[in-house]
PDB file of C-alpha atoms in Angstrom:
ATOM      1  CA  MET A  48     -42.220 -14.520  60.937  1.00 62.00           C
ATOM      2  CA  ASN A  49     -41.577 -17.240  58.349  1.00 74.00           C
ATOM      3  CA  SER A  50     -41.560 -14.627  55.600  1.00 85.00           C
ATOM      4  CA  LEU A  51     -38.908 -12.624  57.480  1.00 82.00           C
ATOM      5  CA  HIS A  52     -36.759 -15.762  57.760  1.00 74.00           C
ATOM      6  CA  VAL A  53     -37.088 -16.441  54.027  1.00 81.00           C
ATOM      7  CA  LYS A  54     -36.212 -12.837  53.140  1.00 79.00           C
ATOM      8  CA  ALA A  55     -33.170 -12.919  55.422  1.00 78.00           C
ATOM      9  CA  ARG A  56     -31.965 -16.153  53.823  1.00 79.00           C
ATOM     10  CA  GLU A  57     -32.432 -14.678  50.347  1.00 79.00           C
ATOM     11  CA  LYS A  58     -30.358 -11.620  51.295  1.00 79.00           C
ATOM     12  CA  ILE A  59     -27.372 -13.636  52.533  1.00 81.00           C
ATOM     13  CA  ASP A  60     -27.586 -16.435  49.981  1.00 84.00           C
ATOM     14  CA  GLY A  61     -24.118 -16.900  48.496  1.00 86.00           C
ATOM     15  CA  LEU A  62     -22.296 -14.896  51.170  1.00 92.00           C
ATOM     16  CA  GLY A  63     -20.361 -17.938  52.363  1.00 93.00           C
ATOM     17  CA  LEU A  64     -19.158 -18.765  48.855  1.00 95.00           C
ATOM     18  CA  LEU A  65     -18.187 -15.135  48.268  1.00 96.00           C
ATOM     19  CA  LEU A  66     -16.115 -15.029  51.459  1.00 96.00           C
ATOM     20  CA  LEU A  67     -14.569 -18.395  50.638  1.00 96.00           C
ATOM     21  CA  ARG A  68     -13.602 -17.236  47.134  1.00 97.00           C
ATOM     22  CA  LEU A  69     -12.154 -13.970  48.450  1.00 97.00           C
ATOM     23  CA  TRP A  70     -10.080 -15.735  51.117  1.00 96.00           C
ATOM     24  CA  VAL A  71      -8.742 -18.542  48.955  1.00 97.00           C
ATOM     25  CA  GLY A  72      -8.254 -16.285  45.941  1.00 97.00           C
ATOM     26  CA  GLN A  73      -6.184 -13.725  47.835  1.00 96.00           C
ATOM     27  CA  GLU A  74      -3.989 -16.484  49.301  1.00 94.00           C
ATOM     28  CA  PHE A  75      -3.110 -17.697  45.814  1.00 96.00           C
ATOM     29  CA  VAL A  76      -2.747 -14.188  44.368  1.00 97.00           C
ATOM     30  CA  LEU A  77      -0.227 -13.364  47.111  1.00 95.00           C
ATOM     31  CA  ALA A  78       1.656 -16.635  46.561  1.00 93.00           C
ATOM     32  CA  GLY A  79       1.817 -16.039  42.811  1.00 95.00           C
ATOM     33  CA  PHE A  80       2.878 -12.425  43.269  1.00 95.00           C
ATOM     34  CA  ARG A  81       5.686 -13.499  45.631  1.00 93.00           C
ATOM     35  CA  LYS A  82       6.969 -15.974  43.065  1.00 93.00           C
ATOM     36  CA  LEU A  83       6.796 -13.618  40.105  1.00 94.00           C
ATOM     37  CA  SER A  84       8.222 -10.634  41.970  1.00 94.00           C
ATOM     38  CA  SER A  85      11.377 -12.632  42.732  1.00 91.00           C
ATOM     39  CA  GLY A  86      11.958 -13.288  39.034  1.00 89.00           C
ATOM     40  CA  TRP A  87      11.478 -16.167  36.658  1.00 89.00           C
ATOM     41  CA  GLU A  88      14.598 -18.012  37.803  1.00 94.00           C
ATOM     42  CA  ALA A  89      13.621 -20.729  40.278  1.00 94.00           C
ATOM     43  CA  PRO A  90      15.387 -20.500  43.641  1.00 92.00           C
ATOM     44  CA  ALA A  91      17.755 -23.350  44.519  1.00 92.00           C
ATOM     45  CA  TRP A  92      15.382 -24.831  47.104  1.00 88.00           C
ATOM     46  CA  PHE A  93      12.635 -25.042  44.448  1.00 91.00           C
ATOM     47  CA  ALA A  94      14.928 -26.426  41.739  1.00 93.00           C
ATOM     48  CA  GLY A  95      15.934 -29.280  44.064  1.00 91.00           C
ATOM     49  CA  LEU A  96      12.384 -30.521  44.677  1.00 91.00           C
ATOM     50  CA  ASP A  97      10.971 -33.834  43.496  1.00 93.00           C
ATOM     51  CA  PHE A  98       7.882 -33.007  41.399  1.00 95.00           C
ATOM     52  CA  PRO A  99       5.139 -35.403  40.270  1.00 95.00           C
ATOM     53  CA  ILE A 100       4.680 -36.286  36.599  1.00 94.00           C
ATOM     54  CA  PRO A 101       3.983 -34.344  34.309  1.00 95.00           C
ATOM     55  CA  VAL A 102       5.347 -31.327  36.213  1.00 95.00           C
ATOM     56  CA  SER A 103       8.696 -33.105  36.649  1.00 94.00           C
ATOM     57  CA  TRP A 104       9.172 -33.097  32.869  1.00 96.00           C
ATOM     58  CA  LEU A 105       9.553 -29.306  32.840  1.00 96.00           C
ATOM     59  CA  PRO A 106      12.648 -27.311  33.840  1.00 96.00           C
ATOM     60  CA  ALA A 107      12.471 -25.880  37.380  1.00 95.00           C
ATOM     61  CA  SER A 108      12.411 -22.254  36.238  1.00 96.00           C
ATOM     62  CA  LEU A 109       9.523 -22.939  33.866  1.00 96.00           C
ATOM     63  CA  ASN A 110       7.641 -24.673  36.708  1.00 95.00           C
ATOM     64  CA  TRP A 111       8.343 -21.672  38.941  1.00 96.00           C
ATOM     65  CA  GLY A 112       7.028 -19.191  36.393  1.00 96.00           C
ATOM     66  CA  ILE A 113       3.988 -21.240  35.409  1.00 96.00           C
ATOM     67  CA  ALA A 114       3.067 -21.846  39.058  1.00 96.00           C
ATOM     68  CA  GLY A 115       3.395 -18.158  39.920  1.00 96.00           C
ATOM     69  CA  LEU A 116       1.433 -17.000  36.889  1.00 97.00           C
ATOM     70  CA  ALA A 117      -1.266 -19.640  37.382  1.00 98.00           C
ATOM     71  CA  GLU A 118      -1.645 -18.799  41.081  1.00 97.00           C
ATOM     72  CA  LEU A 119      -1.998 -15.124  40.207  1.00 98.00           C
ATOM     73  CA  VAL A 120      -4.444 -15.519  37.289  1.00 98.00           C
ATOM     74  CA  LEU A 121      -6.552 -18.293  38.807  1.00 98.00           C
ATOM     75  CA  GLY A 122      -6.624 -16.502  42.169  1.00 98.00           C
ATOM     76  CA  VAL A 123      -7.962 -13.342  40.517  1.00 98.00           C
ATOM     77  CA  ALA A 124     -10.522 -15.455  38.630  1.00 98.00           C
ATOM     78  CA  LEU A 125     -11.729 -16.861  41.953  1.00 97.00           C
ATOM     79  CA  ILE A 126     -11.925 -13.431  43.550  1.00 97.00           C
ATOM     80  CA  ILE A 127     -14.113 -12.025  40.787  1.00 96.00           C
ATOM     81  CA  GLY A 128     -15.992 -15.293  40.327  1.00 96.00           C
ATOM     82  CA  LEU A 129     -15.061 -15.883  36.686  1.00 96.00           C
ATOM     83  CA  ALA A 130     -14.824 -19.511  35.519  1.00 96.00           C
ATOM     84  CA  SER A 131     -14.656 -20.328  39.215  1.00 96.00           C
ATOM     85  CA  ARG A 132     -14.949 -24.084  38.967  1.00 97.00           C
ATOM     86  CA  ILE A 133     -12.167 -24.269  36.377  1.00 98.00           C
ATOM     87  CA  ALA A 134     -10.012 -21.863  38.401  1.00 98.00           C
ATOM     88  CA  ALA A 135     -10.572 -23.935  41.545  1.00 98.00           C
ATOM     89  CA  LEU A 136      -9.651 -27.158  39.703  1.00 98.00           C
ATOM     90  CA  GLY A 137      -6.425 -25.559  38.471  1.00 98.00           C
ATOM     91  CA  LEU A 138      -5.590 -24.402  41.985  1.00 98.00           C
ATOM     92  CA  ILE A 139      -6.346 -27.873  43.368  1.00 98.00           C
ATOM     93  CA  PHE A 140      -3.722 -29.237  40.968  1.00 98.00           C
ATOM     94  CA  ILE A 141      -1.212 -26.571  42.081  1.00 96.00           C
ATOM     95  CA  THR A 142      -1.979 -27.404  45.721  1.00 93.00           C
ATOM     96  CA  TYR A 143      -1.489 -31.126  45.029  1.00 93.00           C
ATOM     97  CA  VAL A 144       1.907 -30.447  43.442  1.00 94.00           C
ATOM     98  CA  ALA A 145       2.904 -28.244  46.392  1.00 90.00           C
ATOM     99  CA  VAL A 146       1.870 -30.859  48.955  1.00 87.00           C
ATOM    100  CA  TYR A 147       3.584 -33.652  46.987  1.00 88.00           C
ATOM    101  CA  SER A 148       6.805 -31.693  46.461  1.00 88.00           C
ATOM    102  CA  VAL A 149       7.176 -29.593  49.613  1.00 81.00           C
ATOM    103  CA  HIS A 150       4.666 -29.938  52.395  1.00 71.00           C
ATOM    104  CA  PHE A 151       3.907 -33.634  52.897  1.00 69.00           C
ATOM    105  CA  ASP A 152       7.357 -34.683  54.108  1.00 68.00           C
ATOM    106  CA  LEU A 153       7.272 -31.838  56.643  1.00 65.00           C
ATOM    107  CA  GLY A 154       4.295 -33.429  58.383  1.00 62.00           C
ATOM    108  CA  TRP A 155       1.139 -32.044  59.894  1.00 61.00           C
ATOM    109  CA  ALA A 156       1.650 -28.535  61.281  1.00 60.00           C
ATOM    110  CA  GLY A 157      -0.817 -26.335  63.111  1.00 53.00           C
ATOM    111  CA  TRP A 158      -1.880 -22.718  62.842  1.00 48.00           C
ATOM    112  CA  ASN A 159       0.513 -21.588  65.552  1.00 48.00           C
ATOM    113  CA  GLN A 160       3.519 -22.565  63.414  1.00 50.00           C
ATOM    114  CA  ILE A 161       2.548 -21.182  59.985  1.00 51.00           C
ATOM    115  CA  ASP A 162       5.151 -18.400  59.970  1.00 52.00           C
ATOM    116  CA  SER A 163       8.016 -20.631  61.074  1.00 52.00           C
ATOM    117  CA  ASP A 164       9.956 -23.483  59.537  1.00 55.00           C
ATOM    118  CA  ASP A 165       7.782 -25.805  61.635  1.00 53.00           C
ATOM    119  CA  GLY A 166       4.676 -24.495  59.887  1.00 50.00           C
ATOM    120  CA  LEU A 167       5.408 -25.747  56.401  1.00 65.00           C
ATOM    121  CA  GLY A 168       3.495 -29.003  56.784  1.00 70.00           C
ATOM    122  CA  PHE A 169       0.448 -29.996  54.793  1.00 76.00           C
ATOM    123  CA  LYS A 170      -2.354 -28.875  57.131  1.00 78.00           C
ATOM    124  CA  VAL A 171      -2.846 -25.419  55.587  1.00 82.00           C
ATOM    125  CA  PRO A 172      -2.587 -26.609  51.950  1.00 86.00           C
ATOM    126  CA  LEU A 173      -5.066 -29.368  52.806  1.00 87.00           C
ATOM    127  CA  MET A 174      -7.495 -26.786  54.203  1.00 89.00           C
ATOM    128  CA  LEU A 175      -7.096 -24.664  51.055  1.00 93.00           C
ATOM    129  CA  GLY A 176      -7.720 -27.769  48.943  1.00 94.00           C
ATOM    130  CA  ILE A 177     -10.929 -28.547  50.851  1.00 95.00           C
ATOM    131  CA  MET A 178     -12.104 -24.955  50.354  1.00 96.00           C
ATOM    132  CA  LEU A 179     -11.402 -25.284  46.629  1.00 98.00           C
ATOM    133  CA  VAL A 180     -13.423 -28.517  46.486  1.00 97.00           C
ATOM    134  CA  ALA A 181     -16.370 -26.582  47.948  1.00 96.00           C
ATOM    135  CA  ILE A 182     -16.088 -24.062  45.102  1.00 97.00           C
ATOM    136  CA  VAL A 183     -15.819 -26.829  42.489  1.00 97.00           C
ATOM    137  CA  SER A 184     -18.911 -28.581  43.868  1.00 96.00           C
ATOM    138  CA  GLN A 185     -21.039 -25.504  44.676  1.00 94.00           C
ATOM    139  CA  GLY A 186     -19.899 -23.008  42.066  1.00 93.00           C
ATOM    140  CA  ALA A 187     -19.059 -19.368  42.621  1.00 93.00           C
ATOM    141  CA  GLY A 188     -22.316 -18.414  44.266  1.00 91.00           C
ATOM    142  CA  ARG A 189     -24.672 -15.518  43.821  1.00 89.00           C
ATOM    143  CA  TRP A 190     -22.130 -12.692  43.883  1.00 90.00           C
ATOM    144  CA  SER A 191     -19.900 -13.643  40.976  1.00 91.00           C
ATOM    145  CA  LEU A 192     -19.348 -12.970  37.297  1.00 88.00           C
ATOM    146  CA  ASP A 193     -20.245 -16.607  36.669  1.00 87.00           C
ATOM    147  CA  ARG A 194     -23.728 -15.941  38.023  1.00 83.00           C
ATOM    148  CA  CYS A 195     -24.126 -12.603  36.246  1.00 79.00           C
ATOM    149  CA  CYS A 196     -23.078 -13.992  32.864  1.00 74.00           C
ATOM    150  CA  HIS A 197     -25.157 -17.189  32.985  1.00 65.00           C
ATOM    151  CA  ARG A 198     -28.586 -15.854  33.787  1.00 57.00           C
TER     152      ARG A 198
END
């Protein structure tokens, strides 16, 4: 019986990290795609935001483009498990900037308000940030290019 338990654990080892990477990665890929598909010119609402240093030193449209491109590239890196810790750190920084600039002043909003103006608070970005910290601390897991390339 103990052997069966060990074999079962070996089979699913890394499944949680894979699912976490897929979920978080697709969220950022979609966010980046939305930004880039609307063009490189920052919308007025974005241009009027108060960004933290050093992001505030850049023009709004450059911030918009860099954020969209970084979300897309780093999200794909997470999905495939390539340089996952670095990708997660980059996405943590993007999440920090988003919370600082947009979400924090809107307060704590729950799942039932995500698709409304009341759902723009910092609860969801905070959850994404915590998921990214798990990837930074644990790595990409068994089913990743990181694991395949570093054997």
